Coordinates of C-alpha atoms in Angstrom, one line a residue:
M1 CA 315.4 26.1 63.4
A2 CA 317.5 29.1 62.4
L3 CA 316.7 30.9 59.2
T4 CA 319.5 32.0 57.0
L5 CA 319.1 34.6 54.2
Y6 CA 321.4 36.0 51.6
N7 CA 322.0 39.6 52.6
T8 CA 322.8 41.9 49.6
R9 CA 324.3 44.3 52.0
T10 CA 327.1 41.9 53.2
R11 CA 327.0 39.7 50.1
Q12 CA 326.8 36.5 52.1
K13 CA 324.2 34.3 53.8
E14 CA 323.6 35.3 57.4
S15 CA 321.7 33.8 60.2
F16 CA 318.5 35.8 60.7
E17 CA 317.5 36.9 64.2
P18 CA 314.7 39.4 64.7
K19 CA 315.7 42.8 65.9
D20 CA 312.9 42.8 68.4
T21 CA 311.8 40.0 70.7
K22 CA 308.2 40.6 69.9
K23 CA 307.9 41.8 66.3
I24 CA 309.4 41.4 62.9
G25 CA 309.1 44.0 60.2
M26 CA 309.4 43.4 56.4
Y27 CA 309.1 46.1 53.7
V28 CA 308.8 45.2 50.0
C29 CA 308.6 47.7 47.2
G30 CA 305.2 47.5 45.6
P31 CA 303.8 48.4 42.2
T32 CA 303.6 51.7 40.4
V33 CA 300.0 51.6 39.4
Y34 CA 299.8 52.8 35.8
D35 CA 299.1 49.5 34.0
R36 CA 298.4 45.8 34.5
A37 CA 301.0 43.8 36.4
H38 CA 303.2 41.8 34.0
I39 CA 304.8 38.4 34.9
G40 CA 308.0 40.1 36.0
N41 CA 306.0 42.1 38.6
A42 CA 304.5 38.9 39.9
R43 CA 307.8 37.2 40.8
P44 CA 308.7 39.4 43.8
V45 CA 305.1 39.2 45.0
V46 CA 305.2 35.4 45.1
V47 CA 308.8 35.3 46.5
Y48 CA 308.1 37.6 49.4
D49 CA 304.7 35.9 50.0
V50 CA 306.6 32.7 50.7
L51 CA 309.1 34.5 53.0
Y52 CA 306.1 36.1 54.8
R53 CA 304.5 32.6 55.3
L54 CA 307.8 31.2 56.5
L55 CA 308.4 34.0 59.0
K56 CA 305.0 33.5 60.5
H57 CA 305.6 29.8 60.8
L58 CA 309.0 30.1 62.4
Y59 CA 308.1 32.9 64.7
P60 CA 304.5 32.3 65.9
K61 CA 305.0 34.4 69.0
H62 CA 306.2 37.4 67.0
D63 CA 304.0 40.0 65.4
V64 CA 305.1 39.7 61.8
T65 CA 304.3 42.9 59.9
Y66 CA 304.5 42.8 56.1
V67 CA 304.4 46.3 54.5
R68 CA 304.1 46.6 50.7
N69 CA 303.5 50.1 49.3
I70 CA 301.5 51.4 46.4
T71 CA 303.3 54.1 44.3
D72 CA 300.4 56.3 43.0
V73 CA 302.3 59.4 42.1
D74 CA 304.8 59.0 39.3
D75 CA 305.5 60.5 35.8
K76 CA 304.5 57.2 34.2
I77 CA 301.1 57.5 35.9
N78 CA 300.7 61.0 34.6
A79 CA 301.5 60.0 31.0
A80 CA 299.2 56.9 31.1
A81 CA 296.2 58.9 32.5
K82 CA 296.7 61.6 29.8
Q83 CA 296.9 59.0 27.1
R84 CA 293.7 57.3 28.2
G85 CA 291.9 60.6 28.8
I86 CA 291.0 59.8 32.4
S87 CA 291.9 61.4 35.8
I88 CA 295.0 60.2 37.7
K89 CA 292.8 59.1 40.6
E90 CA 290.6 57.1 38.3
L91 CA 293.6 55.4 36.7
T92 CA 295.4 54.6 40.0
E93 CA 292.2 53.2 41.7
E94 CA 291.4 51.0 38.7
T95 CA 295.0 49.7 38.4
T96 CA 295.3 49.1 42.1
K97 CA 292.1 47.0 42.0
F98 CA 293.4 45.0 39.1
F99 CA 296.7 44.4 40.9
H100 CA 294.9 43.1 44.0
E101 CA 292.8 40.7 41.8
D102 CA 295.7 39.4 39.9
M103 CA 297.9 38.7 42.9
A104 CA 295.0 37.1 44.8
A105 CA 294.6 34.7 41.8
L106 CA 298.2 33.7 42.4
N107 CA 297.3 32.8 46.1
A108 CA 299.4 35.7 47.4
L109 CA 298.4 36.9 50.8
P110 CA 297.7 40.6 51.2
P111 CA 300.3 42.6 53.1
D112 CA 299.4 43.6 56.6
I113 CA 299.8 47.3 55.6
E114 CA 299.6 48.7 52.1
P115 CA 300.4 52.5 52.3
R116 CA 299.8 54.7 49.3
A117 CA 302.4 57.4 48.5
T118 CA 299.8 60.2 48.1
A119 CA 298.6 59.6 51.7
H120 CA 302.1 60.2 53.1
I121 CA 303.3 63.5 51.6
P122 CA 303.6 65.1 55.1
E123 CA 306.0 62.4 56.2
M124 CA 308.1 62.8 53.0
I125 CA 308.3 66.6 53.5
A126 CA 309.3 66.2 57.1
M127 CA 312.1 63.7 56.1
I128 CA 313.3 66.1 53.4
E129 CA 313.4 69.0 56.0
R130 CA 315.6 66.9 58.3
L131 CA 318.0 66.1 55.4
I132 CA 318.3 69.8 54.5
A133 CA 318.9 70.7 58.2
G134 CA 321.6 68.0 58.4
G135 CA 323.5 69.3 55.3
H136 CA 322.5 66.2 53.2
A137 CA 320.2 68.0 50.8
Y138 CA 319.7 71.4 49.2
A139 CA 317.0 73.4 47.5
A140 CA 317.5 74.7 44.0
E141 CA 315.0 76.2 41.5
G142 CA 311.9 74.5 43.1
H143 CA 313.8 71.2 43.4
V144 CA 315.3 69.6 46.5
L145 CA 318.2 67.2 45.8
F146 CA 320.1 64.8 48.0
S147 CA 323.8 65.6 48.1
V148 CA 325.5 62.2 47.4
S149 CA 328.9 63.5 48.4
S150 CA 327.6 64.2 51.9
D151 CA 327.1 60.4 52.6
A152 CA 330.4 58.6 53.1
N153 CA 328.6 55.2 52.9
Y154 CA 326.9 55.9 49.5
G155 CA 327.4 53.0 47.2
K156 CA 328.0 50.3 49.8
L157 CA 324.7 48.4 49.2
S158 CA 325.2 48.1 45.4
G159 CA 329.0 47.7 45.7
R160 CA 329.7 50.4 43.1
T161 CA 332.1 53.3 43.0
L162 CA 330.6 56.8 42.4
D163 CA 332.1 56.7 38.8
E164 CA 330.5 53.3 38.2
M165 CA 327.1 54.5 39.5
I166 CA 327.2 57.6 37.3
A167 CA 328.2 55.6 34.2
G168 CA 325.5 52.9 34.9
A169 CA 322.6 55.2 35.6
R170 CA 320.6 57.6 33.6
V171 CA 321.9 60.7 35.3
E172 CA 319.9 63.8 34.6
V173 CA 322.1 66.7 33.6
A174 CA 320.6 69.9 35.2
P175 CA 322.1 73.3 35.9
Y176 CA 320.6 73.3 39.4
K177 CA 322.5 70.2 40.5
K178 CA 325.7 70.7 42.5
D179 CA 326.9 67.2 41.3
P180 CA 325.6 65.1 38.5
S181 CA 325.0 62.1 40.8
D182 CA 322.7 64.1 43.2
F183 CA 319.1 62.8 43.0
V184 CA 315.7 64.4 43.4
L185 CA 313.8 64.4 46.6
W186 CA 311.2 67.0 45.5
K187 CA 310.3 68.6 42.2
P188 CA 308.0 71.3 41.0
S189 CA 304.6 70.5 39.5
S190 CA 302.8 72.6 36.9
G191 CA 299.7 72.4 34.7
D192 CA 297.7 69.1 35.2
E193 CA 300.5 67.4 37.2
P194 CA 299.7 66.3 40.7
G195 CA 301.2 68.4 43.4
W196 CA 301.2 69.5 47.1
Q197 CA 302.2 72.7 48.9
S198 CA 305.7 72.5 50.5
P199 CA 308.4 74.8 51.9
W200 CA 309.9 74.7 48.4
G201 CA 306.8 75.5 46.4
Y202 CA 304.0 73.5 44.8
G203 CA 305.4 70.1 43.8
R204 CA 305.6 66.4 44.2
P205 CA 308.0 63.9 45.7
G206 CA 310.8 62.0 44.0
W207 CA 310.4 58.2 43.8
H208 CA 313.0 57.2 46.3
I209 CA 311.8 59.3 49.2
E210 CA 308.4 57.6 49.2
C211 CA 309.6 54.2 50.4
S212 CA 311.9 55.7 53.0
A213 CA 309.1 57.7 54.5
M214 CA 306.5 54.9 54.4
S215 CA 308.8 52.2 55.7
T216 CA 310.0 54.4 58.6
K217 CA 306.4 55.3 59.6
Y218 CA 305.2 51.7 59.9
L219 CA 308.3 49.8 60.8
G220 CA 310.5 52.3 62.5
E221 CA 313.9 53.8 61.7
S222 CA 315.5 50.4 61.7
F223 CA 313.7 47.1 60.8
D224 CA 314.5 43.6 59.8
I225 CA 314.0 42.9 56.1
H226 CA 313.7 45.0 53.0
G227 CA 312.9 43.1 49.8
G228 CA 312.6 43.8 46.1
G229 CA 313.9 42.8 42.6
R230 CA 317.6 43.0 41.7
D231 CA 316.8 45.8 39.3
L232 CA 316.0 48.0 42.4
I233 CA 319.4 47.6 44.1
F234 CA 320.6 50.7 42.2
P235 CA 319.6 53.4 42.2
H236 CA 316.3 52.9 44.2
H237 CA 317.5 50.9 47.2
E238 CA 320.9 52.6 47.3
N239 CA 319.1 56.0 47.5
E240 CA 316.7 54.7 50.1
V241 CA 319.6 53.7 52.4
A242 CA 321.3 57.0 52.0
Q243 CA 318.4 59.3 52.6
S244 CA 317.0 57.1 55.5
C245 CA 320.2 56.8 57.4
C246 CA 321.1 60.5 56.9
A247 CA 317.7 61.7 58.0
N248 CA 317.6 59.4 61.0
K249 CA 321.1 59.6 62.7
H250 CA 320.9 56.4 64.7
S251 CA 319.4 54.3 62.0
D252 CA 320.9 51.4 60.0
F253 CA 317.6 51.2 58.1
A254 CA 317.0 47.6 56.9
R255 CA 319.3 45.0 58.5
F256 CA 318.7 42.4 55.7
W257 CA 318.3 43.3 52.0
V258 CA 316.8 40.4 50.0
H259 CA 316.6 40.6 46.2
N260 CA 315.0 38.2 43.7
G261 CA 316.5 37.6 40.3
F262 CA 315.4 38.8 36.9
L263 CA 312.7 37.1 34.7
T264 CA 313.1 36.4 31.0
V265 CA 310.6 35.0 28.5
G266 CA 311.8 32.4 26.1
G267 CA 315.4 33.2 27.0
E268 CA 315.0 36.9 26.2
K269 CA 314.3 40.1 28.1
M270 CA 310.6 40.7 28.1
S271 CA 309.7 43.4 25.5
K272 CA 306.5 44.4 23.7
S273 CA 308.6 44.8 20.5
L274 CA 309.7 41.1 20.7
G275 CA 306.1 39.9 21.3
N276 CA 307.0 38.2 24.5
F277 CA 305.5 40.7 26.9
F278 CA 302.7 39.2 29.0
T279 CA 300.5 40.5 31.8
V280 CA 299.4 38.3 34.6
R281 CA 295.8 38.8 33.5
E282 CA 296.4 37.8 29.9
L283 CA 297.9 34.5 30.9
L284 CA 295.2 33.8 33.4
E285 CA 292.5 34.4 30.8
K286 CA 294.3 32.1 28.3
G287 CA 293.8 29.2 30.7
I288 CA 296.9 29.1 33.0
D289 CA 295.6 28.5 36.5
G290 CA 296.9 30.8 39.2
E291 CA 298.5 28.0 41.1
T292 CA 300.3 26.8 37.9
F293 CA 301.5 30.4 37.4
R294 CA 302.7 30.5 41.0
F295 CA 304.5 27.2 40.7
V296 CA 306.4 28.3 37.7
L297 CA 307.6 31.3 39.7
L298 CA 308.7 29.0 42.5
S299 CA 310.5 26.5 40.2
T300 CA 313.8 28.4 40.3
H301 CA 315.7 29.6 43.3
Y302 CA 314.5 33.2 44.0
R303 CA 318.0 34.7 43.6
Q304 CA 318.6 33.1 40.2
P305 CA 317.3 34.2 36.8
L306 CA 314.0 32.6 35.9
D307 CA 312.9 31.9 32.3
W308 CA 309.2 31.7 31.6
N309 CA 308.6 29.3 28.7
D310 CA 306.2 26.7 27.5
K311 CA 308.1 23.8 29.1
A312 CA 308.1 25.5 32.5
V313 CA 304.4 26.0 32.3
A314 CA 303.7 22.4 31.2
D315 CA 306.0 21.0 33.9
A316 CA 304.3 23.0 36.6
E317 CA 300.9 21.9 35.5
K318 CA 302.0 18.2 35.4
S319 CA 303.6 18.5 38.9
L320 CA 300.4 20.0 40.3
N321 CA 298.3 17.3 38.7
G322 CA 300.4 14.7 40.4
F323 CA 300.3 16.4 43.8
Y324 CA 296.5 16.9 43.6
R325 CA 296.0 13.3 42.6
A326 CA 298.0 12.1 45.5
L327 CA 296.2 14.5 47.9
G328 CA 292.9 13.2 46.7
M329 CA 294.0 9.6 47.2
S330 CA 295.3 10.3 50.7
G331 CA 291.9 11.1 52.1
Y332 CA 293.4 13.9 54.1
E333 CA 291.3 17.1 54.7
G334 CA 292.4 20.1 56.6
A335 CA 295.1 22.8 56.7
G336 CA 298.0 20.3 57.1
D337 CA 300.4 19.5 59.9
N338 CA 303.6 17.6 60.7
L339 CA 306.0 19.5 58.4
P340 CA 308.9 17.2 57.5
E341 CA 312.2 18.3 59.2
N342 CA 314.2 18.2 55.9
V343 CA 311.6 20.5 54.3
L344 CA 311.9 23.1 57.0
S345 CA 315.7 22.8 56.9
A346 CA 315.7 23.6 53.1
L347 CA 313.3 26.5 53.5
C348 CA 315.5 27.9 56.3
N349 CA 318.5 27.7 54.0
D350 CA 317.8 30.9 52.1
M351 CA 314.4 29.5 50.9
N352 CA 315.9 26.7 48.9
L353 CA 312.8 25.2 47.3
A354 CA 314.4 22.5 45.1
P355 CA 314.6 19.9 47.9
V356 CA 311.2 21.0 49.1
I357 CA 309.6 20.3 45.7
E358 CA 311.5 17.0 45.4
Q359 CA 310.1 16.0 48.8
M360 CA 306.6 16.7 47.6
H361 CA 307.1 14.4 44.6
L362 CA 308.5 11.7 47.0
L363 CA 305.4 12.1 49.2
A364 CA 303.1 11.8 46.2
R365 CA 304.8 8.7 45.0
S366 CA 304.6 7.2 48.4
I367 CA 300.9 7.9 48.6
Y368 CA 300.3 6.1 45.3
K369 CA 302.2 3.0 46.4
T370 CA 301.1 2.4 50.0
E371 CA 297.9 0.4 50.6
N372 CA 297.8 1.5 54.3
L373 CA 295.0 4.1 54.7
E374 CA 296.5 5.6 57.9
E375 CA 299.9 6.0 56.2
K376 CA 298.2 7.6 53.2
R377 CA 296.5 10.1 55.6
I378 CA 299.8 10.9 57.4
L379 CA 301.6 11.4 54.1
G380 CA 298.7 13.6 52.8
A381 CA 299.0 15.8 55.9
Q382 CA 302.7 16.3 55.3
L383 CA 302.0 17.2 51.6
K384 CA 299.3 19.6 52.7
A385 CA 301.6 21.2 55.3
I386 CA 304.3 21.9 52.7
S387 CA 301.9 23.2 50.2
G388 CA 300.6 25.7 52.8
L389 CA 304.0 27.4 53.1
L390 CA 304.4 27.4 49.3
G391 CA 300.8 28.7 48.7
I392 CA 299.8 25.9 46.4
L393 CA 297.3 22.9 46.6
Q394 CA 294.7 25.3 48.0
K395 CA 291.8 23.8 46.0
D396 CA 289.8 20.7 46.5
P397 CA 291.4 18.0 44.2
E398 CA 288.1 17.3 42.5
V399 CA 287.7 21.0 41.8
W400 CA 291.2 21.2 40.4
F401 CA 290.6 18.4 37.9
Q402 CA 287.3 19.9 36.8
K403 CA 289.0 23.1 35.7
G404 CA 290.0 21.7 32.3
I405 CA 293.3 20.7 30.8
L406 CA 296.0 23.2 29.7
S407 CA 297.7 23.1 26.3
T408 CA 300.9 25.1 25.9
E409 CA 301.7 24.2 22.3
G410 CA 303.6 26.9 20.4
G411 CA 303.2 29.5 23.1
H412 CA 299.5 29.6 22.5
Y413 CA 297.9 28.7 25.8
S414 CA 294.4 27.2 25.7
I415 CA 292.2 25.3 28.0
S416 CA 289.8 22.6 27.0
S417 CA 287.1 20.8 29.0
P418 CA 288.3 17.6 30.8
Q419 CA 285.8 15.5 28.8
E420 CA 287.0 16.8 25.4
Q421 CA 290.7 16.5 26.3
I422 CA 290.5 13.1 27.9
N423 CA 288.6 11.7 24.9
S424 CA 291.2 13.2 22.6
L425 CA 294.0 11.6 24.5
I426 CA 292.3 8.3 24.5
E427 CA 291.9 8.5 20.7
A428 CA 295.6 9.3 20.3
R429 CA 296.5 6.4 22.5
N430 CA 294.3 4.0 20.5
A431 CA 295.9 5.3 17.3
A432 CA 299.4 4.7 18.9
K433 CA 298.5 1.2 19.9
K434 CA 297.1 0.4 16.4
S435 CA 300.4 1.6 14.8
K436 CA 302.2 -0.5 17.5
N437 CA 303.8 2.6 19.0
F438 CA 303.5 1.2 22.5
A439 CA 305.9 3.6 24.0
E440 CA 303.7 6.5 23.0
A441 CA 300.6 4.7 24.2
D442 CA 302.2 4.2 27.6
R443 CA 303.2 7.8 27.7
I444 CA 299.6 8.9 27.1
R445 CA 298.3 6.5 29.8
N446 CA 300.8 7.9 32.3
E447 CA 299.9 11.5 31.3
L448 CA 296.3 10.8 32.0
L449 CA 297.2 9.0 35.3
A450 CA 299.1 12.1 36.4
M451 CA 295.9 14.0 35.8
G452 CA 294.0 11.6 38.0
I453 CA 292.4 9.7 35.2
V454 CA 292.5 5.8 35.2
L455 CA 292.0 4.0 31.9
E456 CA 290.3 0.7 31.6
D457 CA 290.6 -1.3 28.4
T458 CA 287.6 -3.6 27.7
R459 CA 286.3 -5.6 24.7
D460 CA 284.0 -2.7 24.0
G461 CA 286.8 -0.1 24.0
T462 CA 288.5 2.1 26.5
T463 CA 286.7 3.8 29.3
W464 CA 288.0 6.1 32.0
R465 CA 287.3 7.1 35.6
R466 CA 288.7 9.4 38.3
A467 CA 291.4 7.9 40.4

């Protein structure tokens, strides 16, 4: 089945065909490791993890290579290390470790290659030298700058005119620039700033040249897919295209540019001053399971804005409870097979997950209803096959329900033991029945049922058991 993806470069959905008959290359901009990853950082990791899984499923005979870099030289890193009173190396090693732990908690597969910027300085210097030799860059006062006017295609990825790009960017006004829009490829280092010897003096690379050099080294001058958040289209990705194509004359760099939408919290841009800034680790420690976290990030089409809120978290938890309950009832064990055709069709339509999730709910309801054990097993295998591509339902159902029950009231996430929460809900249901609020009593019963808890009313009171 043919995969279509929305290509930012052409502003339309296009049929994806690998450039090479034997391999597929995907590069995604990774973290700048100066602090814990926040929930906005997690969205592209999960989005491109699903795309990676899908590519491997669709092209089993291809060598799919997923490259995601680590930016470990940056002014933010310098400032954070100085503020904490530790070395830059200590900070970047610690933060990289935290990033790996947090993304693993979201069931994100590690990339095949994870290059660090500081290990690729020679490649960056070599690319800068080619740009200077080709008349696309110039040295000035210890800096090397890319000459934007030398590239007739500059601005095509973002669809902006040069005036719009200057107006919309934080353009540094500097006397050594020939044009205000020219951007830094290399800059001088002094004092305790990290640096390397180069033809232009002791210094360090600009941000944009890092990804160009690393993607070229591991995927070649031209490769299939480049991913990242919408916020990176300009200037980062625009500059990547310019310097890569100008340094490598016969390169079109990335054939497909795939970008995920922005993330807000409670309808507002995430900000520490608004009190709605959350790291992945904070929410995991407050009781949100990694799969619940992941499912929230998959609940909206990847190109659309996503709002993180209490309802989204509660809905994700409820859905996963229902899926796990159905999977446990199906009796199916294993990795999953027999992916439904309509699911694959939706995934191949620019990773449209809404029909996929709806199919999972349909499968779960069918498992609940049927009395045929073989049919339950077949439906369970389909549910498991879908979940494998989405990176969810990776636990044993019994283990999932033992983890406790999540409360999202008032934005204060907390987890209570299953025994405590179940008893509390039973008491609330009894109170509702006593006050003849039967609708609320039924709602509570259904809530418990979705969690895999069956209530039994007897003369001696209400008891419960696992479904």
